[in-house]
mmCIF file of C-alpha atoms and ligand atoms in Angstrom:
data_model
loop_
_atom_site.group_PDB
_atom_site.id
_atom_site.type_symbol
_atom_site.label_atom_id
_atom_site.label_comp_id
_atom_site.label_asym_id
_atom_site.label_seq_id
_atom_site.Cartn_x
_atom_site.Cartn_y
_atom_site.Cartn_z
ATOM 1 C CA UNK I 1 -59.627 -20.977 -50.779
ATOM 2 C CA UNK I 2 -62.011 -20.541 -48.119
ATOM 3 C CA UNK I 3 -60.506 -21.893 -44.097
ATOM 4 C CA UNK I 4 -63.695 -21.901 -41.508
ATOM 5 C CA UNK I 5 -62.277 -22.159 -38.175
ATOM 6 C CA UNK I 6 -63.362 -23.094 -34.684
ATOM 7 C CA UNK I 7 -67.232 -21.395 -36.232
ATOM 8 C CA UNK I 8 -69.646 -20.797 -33.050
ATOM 9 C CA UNK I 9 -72.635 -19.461 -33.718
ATOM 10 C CA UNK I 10 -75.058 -18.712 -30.835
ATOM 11 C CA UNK I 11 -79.270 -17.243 -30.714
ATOM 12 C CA UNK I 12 -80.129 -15.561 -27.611
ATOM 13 C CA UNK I 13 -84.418 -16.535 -27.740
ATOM 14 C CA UNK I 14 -87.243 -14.436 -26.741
ATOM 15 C CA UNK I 15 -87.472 -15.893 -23.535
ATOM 16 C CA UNK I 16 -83.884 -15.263 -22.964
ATOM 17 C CA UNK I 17 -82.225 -18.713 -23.325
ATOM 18 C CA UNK I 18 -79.435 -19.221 -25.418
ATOM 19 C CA UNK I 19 -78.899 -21.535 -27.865
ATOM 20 C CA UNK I 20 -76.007 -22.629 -29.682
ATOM 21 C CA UNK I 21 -76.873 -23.637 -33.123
ATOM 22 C CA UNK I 22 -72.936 -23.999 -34.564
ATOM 23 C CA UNK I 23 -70.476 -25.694 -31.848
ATOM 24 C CA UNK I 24 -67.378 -24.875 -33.221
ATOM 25 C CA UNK I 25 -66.831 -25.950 -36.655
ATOM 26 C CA UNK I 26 -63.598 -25.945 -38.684
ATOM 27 C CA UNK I 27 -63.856 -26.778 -42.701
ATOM 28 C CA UNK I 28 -61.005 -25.967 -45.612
ATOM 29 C CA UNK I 29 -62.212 -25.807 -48.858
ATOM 30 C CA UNK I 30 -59.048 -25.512 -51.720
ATOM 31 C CA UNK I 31 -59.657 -23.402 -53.853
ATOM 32 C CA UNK I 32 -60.733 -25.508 -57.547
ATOM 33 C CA UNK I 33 -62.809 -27.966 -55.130
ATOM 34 C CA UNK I 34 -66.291 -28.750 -54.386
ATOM 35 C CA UNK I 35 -67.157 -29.389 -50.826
ATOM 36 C CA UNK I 36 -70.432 -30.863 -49.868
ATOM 37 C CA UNK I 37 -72.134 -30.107 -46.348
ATOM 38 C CA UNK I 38 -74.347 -32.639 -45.512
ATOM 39 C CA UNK I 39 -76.893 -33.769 -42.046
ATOM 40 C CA UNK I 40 -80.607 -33.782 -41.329
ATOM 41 C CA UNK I 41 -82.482 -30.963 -41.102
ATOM 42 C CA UNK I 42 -81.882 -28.327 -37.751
ATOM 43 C CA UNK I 43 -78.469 -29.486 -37.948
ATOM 44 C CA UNK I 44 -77.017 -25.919 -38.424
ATOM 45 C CA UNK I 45 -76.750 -26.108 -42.109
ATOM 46 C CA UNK I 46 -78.521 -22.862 -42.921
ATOM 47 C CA UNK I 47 -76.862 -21.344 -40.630
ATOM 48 C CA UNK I 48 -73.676 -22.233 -41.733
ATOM 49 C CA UNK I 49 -74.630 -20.856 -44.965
ATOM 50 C CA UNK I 50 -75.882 -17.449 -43.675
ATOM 51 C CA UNK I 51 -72.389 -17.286 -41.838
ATOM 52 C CA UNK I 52 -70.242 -18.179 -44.829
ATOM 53 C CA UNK I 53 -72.422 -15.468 -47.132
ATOM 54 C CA UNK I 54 -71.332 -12.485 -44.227
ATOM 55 C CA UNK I 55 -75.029 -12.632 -43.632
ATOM 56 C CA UNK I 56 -75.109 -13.718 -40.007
ATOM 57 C CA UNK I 57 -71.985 -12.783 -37.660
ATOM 58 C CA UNK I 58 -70.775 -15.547 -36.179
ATOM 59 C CA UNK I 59 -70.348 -15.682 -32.096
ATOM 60 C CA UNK I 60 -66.711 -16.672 -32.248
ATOM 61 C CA UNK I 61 -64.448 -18.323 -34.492
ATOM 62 C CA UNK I 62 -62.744 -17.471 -38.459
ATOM 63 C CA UNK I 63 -64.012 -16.935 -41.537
ATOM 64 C CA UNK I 64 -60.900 -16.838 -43.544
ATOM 65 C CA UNK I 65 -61.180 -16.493 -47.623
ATOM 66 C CA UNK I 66 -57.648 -16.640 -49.247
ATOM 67 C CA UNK I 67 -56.100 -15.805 -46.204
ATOM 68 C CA UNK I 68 -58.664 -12.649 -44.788
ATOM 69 C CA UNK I 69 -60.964 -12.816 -42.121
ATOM 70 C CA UNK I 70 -64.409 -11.814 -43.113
ATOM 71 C CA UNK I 71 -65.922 -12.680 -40.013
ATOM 72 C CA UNK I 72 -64.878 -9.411 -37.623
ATOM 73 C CA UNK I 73 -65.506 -7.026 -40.891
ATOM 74 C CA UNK I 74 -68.289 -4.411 -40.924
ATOM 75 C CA UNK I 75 -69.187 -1.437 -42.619
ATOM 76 C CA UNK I 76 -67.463 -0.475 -46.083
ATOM 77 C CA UNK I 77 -65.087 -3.324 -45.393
ATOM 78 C CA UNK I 78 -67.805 -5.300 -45.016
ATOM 79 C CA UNK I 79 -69.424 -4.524 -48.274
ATOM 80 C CA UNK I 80 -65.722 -5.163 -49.950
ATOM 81 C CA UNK I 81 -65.115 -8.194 -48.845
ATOM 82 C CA UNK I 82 -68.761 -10.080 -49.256
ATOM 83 C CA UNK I 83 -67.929 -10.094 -52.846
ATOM 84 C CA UNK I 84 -65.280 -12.698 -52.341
ATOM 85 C CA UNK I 85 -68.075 -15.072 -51.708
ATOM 86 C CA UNK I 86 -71.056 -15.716 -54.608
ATOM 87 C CA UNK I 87 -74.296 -17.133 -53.217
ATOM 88 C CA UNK I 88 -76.704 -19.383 -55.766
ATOM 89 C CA UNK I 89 -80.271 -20.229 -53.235
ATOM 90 C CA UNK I 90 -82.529 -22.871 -53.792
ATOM 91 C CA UNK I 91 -85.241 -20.556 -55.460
ATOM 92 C CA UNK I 92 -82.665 -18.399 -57.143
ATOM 93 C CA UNK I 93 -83.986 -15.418 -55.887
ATOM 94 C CA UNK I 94 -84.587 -13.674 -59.313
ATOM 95 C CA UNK I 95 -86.063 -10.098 -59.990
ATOM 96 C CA UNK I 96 -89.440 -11.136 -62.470
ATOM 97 C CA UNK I 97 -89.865 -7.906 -63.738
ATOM 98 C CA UNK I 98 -85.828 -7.918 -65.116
ATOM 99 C CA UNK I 99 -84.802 -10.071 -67.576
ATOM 100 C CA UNK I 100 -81.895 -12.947 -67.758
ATOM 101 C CA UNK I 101 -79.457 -10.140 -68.445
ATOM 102 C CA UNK I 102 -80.276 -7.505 -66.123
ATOM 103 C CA UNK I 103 -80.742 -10.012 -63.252
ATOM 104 C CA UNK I 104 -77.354 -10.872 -63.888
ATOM 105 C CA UNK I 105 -76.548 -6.915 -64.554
ATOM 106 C CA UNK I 106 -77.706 -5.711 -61.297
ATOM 107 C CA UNK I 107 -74.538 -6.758 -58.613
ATOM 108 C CA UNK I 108 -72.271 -4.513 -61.608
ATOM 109 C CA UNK I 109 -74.695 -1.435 -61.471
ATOM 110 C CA UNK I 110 -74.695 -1.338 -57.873
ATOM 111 C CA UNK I 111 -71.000 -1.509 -57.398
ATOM 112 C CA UNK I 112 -70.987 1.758 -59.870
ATOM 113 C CA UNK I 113 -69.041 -0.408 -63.549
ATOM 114 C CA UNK I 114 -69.147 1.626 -66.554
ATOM 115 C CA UNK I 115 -71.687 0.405 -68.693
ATOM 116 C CA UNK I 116 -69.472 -0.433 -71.147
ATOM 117 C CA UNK I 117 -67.695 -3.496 -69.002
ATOM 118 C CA UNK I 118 -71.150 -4.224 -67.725
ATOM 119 C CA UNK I 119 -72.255 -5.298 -71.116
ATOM 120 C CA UNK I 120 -68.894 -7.124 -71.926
ATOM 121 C CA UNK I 121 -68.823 -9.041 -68.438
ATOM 122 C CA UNK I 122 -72.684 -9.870 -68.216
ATOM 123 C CA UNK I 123 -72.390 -10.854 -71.959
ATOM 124 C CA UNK I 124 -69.210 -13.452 -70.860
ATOM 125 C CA UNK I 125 -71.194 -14.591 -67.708
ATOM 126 C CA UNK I 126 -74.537 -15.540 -69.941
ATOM 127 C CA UNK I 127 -71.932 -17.051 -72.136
ATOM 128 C CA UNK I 128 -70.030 -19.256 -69.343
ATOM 129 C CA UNK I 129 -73.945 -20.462 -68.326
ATOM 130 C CA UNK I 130 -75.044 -21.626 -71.593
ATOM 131 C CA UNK I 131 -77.573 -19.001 -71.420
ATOM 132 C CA UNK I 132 -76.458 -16.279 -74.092
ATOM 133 C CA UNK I 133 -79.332 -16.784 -76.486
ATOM 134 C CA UNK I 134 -81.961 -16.264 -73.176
ATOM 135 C CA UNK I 135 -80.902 -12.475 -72.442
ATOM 136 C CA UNK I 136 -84.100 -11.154 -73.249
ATOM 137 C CA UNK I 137 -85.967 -13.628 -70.994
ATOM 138 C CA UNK I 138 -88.116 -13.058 -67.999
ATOM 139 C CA UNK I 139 -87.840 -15.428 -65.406
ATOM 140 C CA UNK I 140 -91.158 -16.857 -65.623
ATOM 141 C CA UNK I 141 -90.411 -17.764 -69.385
ATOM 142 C CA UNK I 142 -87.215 -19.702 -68.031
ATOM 143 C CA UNK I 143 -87.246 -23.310 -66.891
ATOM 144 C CA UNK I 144 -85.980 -24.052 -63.429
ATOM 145 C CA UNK I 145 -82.854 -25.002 -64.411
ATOM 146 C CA UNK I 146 -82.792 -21.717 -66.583
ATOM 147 C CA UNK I 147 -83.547 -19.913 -63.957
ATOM 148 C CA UNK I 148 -80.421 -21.447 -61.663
ATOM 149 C CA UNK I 149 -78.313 -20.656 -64.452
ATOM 150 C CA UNK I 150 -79.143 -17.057 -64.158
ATOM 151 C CA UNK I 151 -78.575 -17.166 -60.079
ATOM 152 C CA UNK I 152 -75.284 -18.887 -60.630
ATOM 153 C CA UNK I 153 -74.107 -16.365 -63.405
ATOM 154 C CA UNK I 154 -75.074 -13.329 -61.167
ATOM 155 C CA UNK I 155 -73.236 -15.297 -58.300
ATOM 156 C CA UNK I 156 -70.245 -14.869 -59.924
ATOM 157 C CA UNK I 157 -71.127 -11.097 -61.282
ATOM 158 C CA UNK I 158 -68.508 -9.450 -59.041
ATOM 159 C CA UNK I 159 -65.580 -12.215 -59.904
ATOM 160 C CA UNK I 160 -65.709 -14.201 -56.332
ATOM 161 C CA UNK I 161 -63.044 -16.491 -55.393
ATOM 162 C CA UNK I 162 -65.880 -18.974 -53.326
ATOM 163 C CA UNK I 163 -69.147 -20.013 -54.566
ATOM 164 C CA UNK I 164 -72.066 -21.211 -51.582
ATOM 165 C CA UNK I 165 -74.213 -23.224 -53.045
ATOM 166 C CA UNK I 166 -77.244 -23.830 -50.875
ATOM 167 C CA UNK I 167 -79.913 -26.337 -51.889
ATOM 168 C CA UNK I 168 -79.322 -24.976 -55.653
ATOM 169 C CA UNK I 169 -80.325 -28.181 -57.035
ATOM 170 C CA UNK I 170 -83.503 -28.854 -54.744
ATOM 171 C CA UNK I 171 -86.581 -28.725 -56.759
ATOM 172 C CA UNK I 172 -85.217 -29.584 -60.195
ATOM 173 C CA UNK I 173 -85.878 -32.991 -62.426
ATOM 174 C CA UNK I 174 -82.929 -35.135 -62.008
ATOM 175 C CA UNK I 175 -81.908 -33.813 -65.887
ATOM 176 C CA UNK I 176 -81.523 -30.412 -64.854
ATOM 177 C CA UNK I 177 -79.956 -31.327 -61.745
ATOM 178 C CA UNK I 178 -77.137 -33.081 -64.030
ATOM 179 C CA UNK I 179 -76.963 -30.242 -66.123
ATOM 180 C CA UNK I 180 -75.805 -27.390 -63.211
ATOM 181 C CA UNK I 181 -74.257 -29.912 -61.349
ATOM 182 C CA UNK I 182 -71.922 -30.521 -64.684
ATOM 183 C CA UNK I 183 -71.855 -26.549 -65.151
ATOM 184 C CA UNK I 184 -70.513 -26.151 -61.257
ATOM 185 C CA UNK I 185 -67.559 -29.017 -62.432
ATOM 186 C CA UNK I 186 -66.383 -26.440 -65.390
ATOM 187 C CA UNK I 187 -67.019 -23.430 -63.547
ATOM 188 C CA UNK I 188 -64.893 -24.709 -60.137
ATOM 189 C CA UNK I 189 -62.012 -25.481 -63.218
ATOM 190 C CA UNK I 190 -62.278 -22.247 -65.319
ATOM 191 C CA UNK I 191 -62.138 -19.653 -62.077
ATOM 192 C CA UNK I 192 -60.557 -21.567 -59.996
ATOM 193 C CA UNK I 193 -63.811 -21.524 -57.419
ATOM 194 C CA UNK I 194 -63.563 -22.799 -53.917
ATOM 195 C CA UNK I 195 -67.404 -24.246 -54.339
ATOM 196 C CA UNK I 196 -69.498 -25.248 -50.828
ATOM 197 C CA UNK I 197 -72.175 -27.297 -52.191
ATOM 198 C CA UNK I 198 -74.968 -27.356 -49.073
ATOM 199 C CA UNK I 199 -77.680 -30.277 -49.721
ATOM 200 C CA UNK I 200 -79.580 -32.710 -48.575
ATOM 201 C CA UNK I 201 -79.833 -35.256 -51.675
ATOM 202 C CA UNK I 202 -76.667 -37.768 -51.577
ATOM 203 C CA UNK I 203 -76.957 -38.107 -55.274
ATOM 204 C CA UNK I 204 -75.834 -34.603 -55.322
ATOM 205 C CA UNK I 205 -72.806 -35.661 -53.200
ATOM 206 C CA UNK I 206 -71.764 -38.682 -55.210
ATOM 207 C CA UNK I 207 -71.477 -37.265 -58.505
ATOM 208 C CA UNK I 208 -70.281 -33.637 -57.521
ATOM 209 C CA UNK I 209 -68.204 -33.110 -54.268
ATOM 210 C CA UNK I 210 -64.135 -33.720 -53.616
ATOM 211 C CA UNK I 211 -65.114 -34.050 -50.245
ATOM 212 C CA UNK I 212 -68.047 -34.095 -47.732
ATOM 213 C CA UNK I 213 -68.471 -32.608 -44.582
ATOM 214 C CA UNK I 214 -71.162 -34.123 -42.386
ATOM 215 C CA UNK I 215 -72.617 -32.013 -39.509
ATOM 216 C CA UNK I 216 -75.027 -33.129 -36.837
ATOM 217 C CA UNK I 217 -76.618 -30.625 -33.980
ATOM 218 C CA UNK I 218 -74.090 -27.988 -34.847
ATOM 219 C CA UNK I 219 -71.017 -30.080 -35.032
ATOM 220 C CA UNK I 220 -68.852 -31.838 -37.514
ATOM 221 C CA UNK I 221 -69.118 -35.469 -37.545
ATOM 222 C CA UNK I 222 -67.375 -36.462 -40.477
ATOM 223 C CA UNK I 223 -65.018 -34.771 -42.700
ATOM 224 C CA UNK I 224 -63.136 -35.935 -45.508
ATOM 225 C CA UNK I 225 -62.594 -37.152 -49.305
ATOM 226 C CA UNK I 226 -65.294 -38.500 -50.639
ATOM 227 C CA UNK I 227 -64.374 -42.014 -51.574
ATOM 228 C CA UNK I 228 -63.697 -42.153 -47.185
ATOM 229 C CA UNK I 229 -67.027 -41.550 -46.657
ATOM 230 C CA UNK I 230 -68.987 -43.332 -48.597
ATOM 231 C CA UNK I 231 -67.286 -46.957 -47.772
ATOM 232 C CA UNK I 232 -67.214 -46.492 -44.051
ATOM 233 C CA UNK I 233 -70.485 -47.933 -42.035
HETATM 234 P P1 LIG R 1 -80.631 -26.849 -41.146
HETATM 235 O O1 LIG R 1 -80.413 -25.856 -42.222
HETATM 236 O O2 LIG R 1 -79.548 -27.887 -41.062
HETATM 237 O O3 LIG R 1 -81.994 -27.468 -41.194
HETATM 238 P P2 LIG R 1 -80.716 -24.529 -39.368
HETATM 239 O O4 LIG R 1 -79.403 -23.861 -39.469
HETATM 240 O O5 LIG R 1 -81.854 -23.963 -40.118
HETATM 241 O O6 LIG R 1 -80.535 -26.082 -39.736
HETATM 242 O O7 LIG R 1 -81.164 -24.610 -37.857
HETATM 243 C C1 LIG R 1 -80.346 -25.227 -36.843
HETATM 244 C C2 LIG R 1 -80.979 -24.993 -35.484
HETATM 245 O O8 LIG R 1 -80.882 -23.633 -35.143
HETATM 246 C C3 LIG R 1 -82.456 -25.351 -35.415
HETATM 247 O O9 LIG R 1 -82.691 -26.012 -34.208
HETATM 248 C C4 LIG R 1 -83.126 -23.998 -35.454
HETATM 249 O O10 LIG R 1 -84.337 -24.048 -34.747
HETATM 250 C C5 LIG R 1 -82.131 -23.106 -34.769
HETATM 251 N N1 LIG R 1 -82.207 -21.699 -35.236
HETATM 252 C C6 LIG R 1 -81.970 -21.269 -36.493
HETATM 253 N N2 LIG R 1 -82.095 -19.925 -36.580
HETATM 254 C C7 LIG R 1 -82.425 -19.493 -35.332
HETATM 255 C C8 LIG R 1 -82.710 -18.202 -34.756
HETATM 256 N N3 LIG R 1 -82.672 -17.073 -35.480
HETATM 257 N N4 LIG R 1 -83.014 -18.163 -33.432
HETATM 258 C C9 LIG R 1 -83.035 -19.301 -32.695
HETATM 259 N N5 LIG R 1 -82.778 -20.529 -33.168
HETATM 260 C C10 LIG R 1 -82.480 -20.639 -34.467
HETATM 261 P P1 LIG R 2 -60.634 -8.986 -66.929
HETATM 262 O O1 LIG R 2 -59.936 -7.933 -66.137
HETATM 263 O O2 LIG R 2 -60.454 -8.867 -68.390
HETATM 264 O O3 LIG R 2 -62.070 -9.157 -66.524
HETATM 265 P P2 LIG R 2 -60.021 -11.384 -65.453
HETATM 266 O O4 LIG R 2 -58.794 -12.241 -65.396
HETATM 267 O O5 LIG R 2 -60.446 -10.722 -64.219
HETATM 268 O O6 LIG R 2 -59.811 -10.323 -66.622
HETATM 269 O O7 LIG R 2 -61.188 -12.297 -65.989
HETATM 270 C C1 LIG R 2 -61.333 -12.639 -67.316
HETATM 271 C C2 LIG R 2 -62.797 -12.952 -67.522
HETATM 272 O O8 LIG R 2 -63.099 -14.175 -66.848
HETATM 273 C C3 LIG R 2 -63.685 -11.898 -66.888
HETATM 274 O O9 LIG R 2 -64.063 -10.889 -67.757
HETATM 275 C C4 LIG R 2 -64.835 -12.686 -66.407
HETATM 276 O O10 LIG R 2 -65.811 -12.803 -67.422
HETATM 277 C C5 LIG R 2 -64.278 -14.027 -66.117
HETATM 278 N N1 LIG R 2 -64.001 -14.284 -64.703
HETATM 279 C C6 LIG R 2 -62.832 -14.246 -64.064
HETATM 280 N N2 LIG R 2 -62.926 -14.657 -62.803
HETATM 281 C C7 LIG R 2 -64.211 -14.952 -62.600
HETATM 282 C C8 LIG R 2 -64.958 -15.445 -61.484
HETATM 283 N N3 LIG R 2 -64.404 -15.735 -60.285
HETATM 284 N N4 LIG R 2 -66.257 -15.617 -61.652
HETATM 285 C C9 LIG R 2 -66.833 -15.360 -62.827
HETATM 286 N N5 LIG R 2 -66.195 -14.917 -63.908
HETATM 287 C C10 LIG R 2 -64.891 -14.714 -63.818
#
């Protein structure tokens, strides 16, 4: 499970203001559940995200994924530990000139597996996607939804225990949106994935998330089961 704790997250400017973009935020996601983050945009959501993926440092506050803090990490420690947390991005971020299976090969090459467990594990992960008969494929030959497949399966390359989804379903045709919103439901259940679904579209929230977390300039409004939120004014 992922515990965020007391997050601040602050940007010193050019002109030498400062400006506090997270105000202290504190979110538990169990692990095997799907928490939405929700509010209008400049609300601190991407930062949140960058935060959560060890990409940003936060100011002050916890980052705590089954029970570690990632937050005051750095180095080779830092390195370790970012592959407790799997990102999927709006665009999926794909290499065009590597195939399906080598997108989803790369994370295992760089962290030095025998090729031999690379094949197996890639081979499992194309599997767990739907996606095993698209190995071969370029990105550009994939549909959107194809091509989130392949982001999600590389996501979860190096066996995280939380998965960040940010805007992952932005862009696609409400069918496809179904279709990796359903795969993020048996992937959560399989691994056991604490999953932080970051999005703007409440149709998202409704048929996916456990719970929602709402924040507004940098701070939590609302936080709670789903079924709470939806029925109060
Ligand atoms: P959201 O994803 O909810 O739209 P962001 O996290 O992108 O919100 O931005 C929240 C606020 O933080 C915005 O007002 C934005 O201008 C500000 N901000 C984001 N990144 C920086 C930065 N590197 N320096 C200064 N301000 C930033
Ligand atoms: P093994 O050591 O045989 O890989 P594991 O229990 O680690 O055994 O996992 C079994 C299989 O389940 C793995 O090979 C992998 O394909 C998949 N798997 C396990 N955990 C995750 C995860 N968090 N994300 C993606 N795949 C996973």
């Amino acid at each position: 499970m992922i515990e965020i704790d007391g997050l601040r997250k602050q940007y010193h400017t050019a002109g030498g203001r400062t400006v506090e973009v997270l105000k202290g935020i504190s979110l538990t996601v169990p692990a095997g559940s799907i928490t939405a983050v929700v509010g209008p945009s400049g609300a601190g959501k991407s930062t949140l995200a960058k935060c959560i993926s060890l990409l940003e440092r936060p100011s002050s506050g916890s980052i705590r994924v089954n029970g570690e803090d990632l937050s005051r990490l750095s180095g080779a420690a830092l390195r370790r530990e970012r592959r407790a947390i799997g990102t999927v991005f709006q665009s999926s971020a794909l290499l065009q000139r590597k195939t399906a299976w080598e997108n989803v090969a790369l994370p295992l090459e760089w962290l030095g597996v025998v090729p031999g467990e690379i094949k197996r594990h890639v081979g499992q992960l194309l599997e767990s996607v739907g996606l095993s008969d698209k190995a071969d494929s370029y990105p550009a030959q994939l549909s959107g939804g194809q091509r989130q497949r392949v982001g999600i399966a590389r996501a979860l390359a190096l066996k995280p225990s939380v998965l960040l989804a940010d805007e992952a379903t932005s862009g696609l045709d409400p069918q496809a949106t179904a279709a990796i919103l359903l795969l993020l439901k048996q992937l959560r259940q399989q691994f056991g994935l604490s999953i932080i679904l970051i999005t703007h579209e409440m149709d998202v929230v409704r048929s996916t998330a456990d719970a929602v977390a709402e924040i507004r300039d940098g701070q939590l409004v609302q936080q709670g089961p789903l079924q709470q939120l939806l029925s109060s004014p």
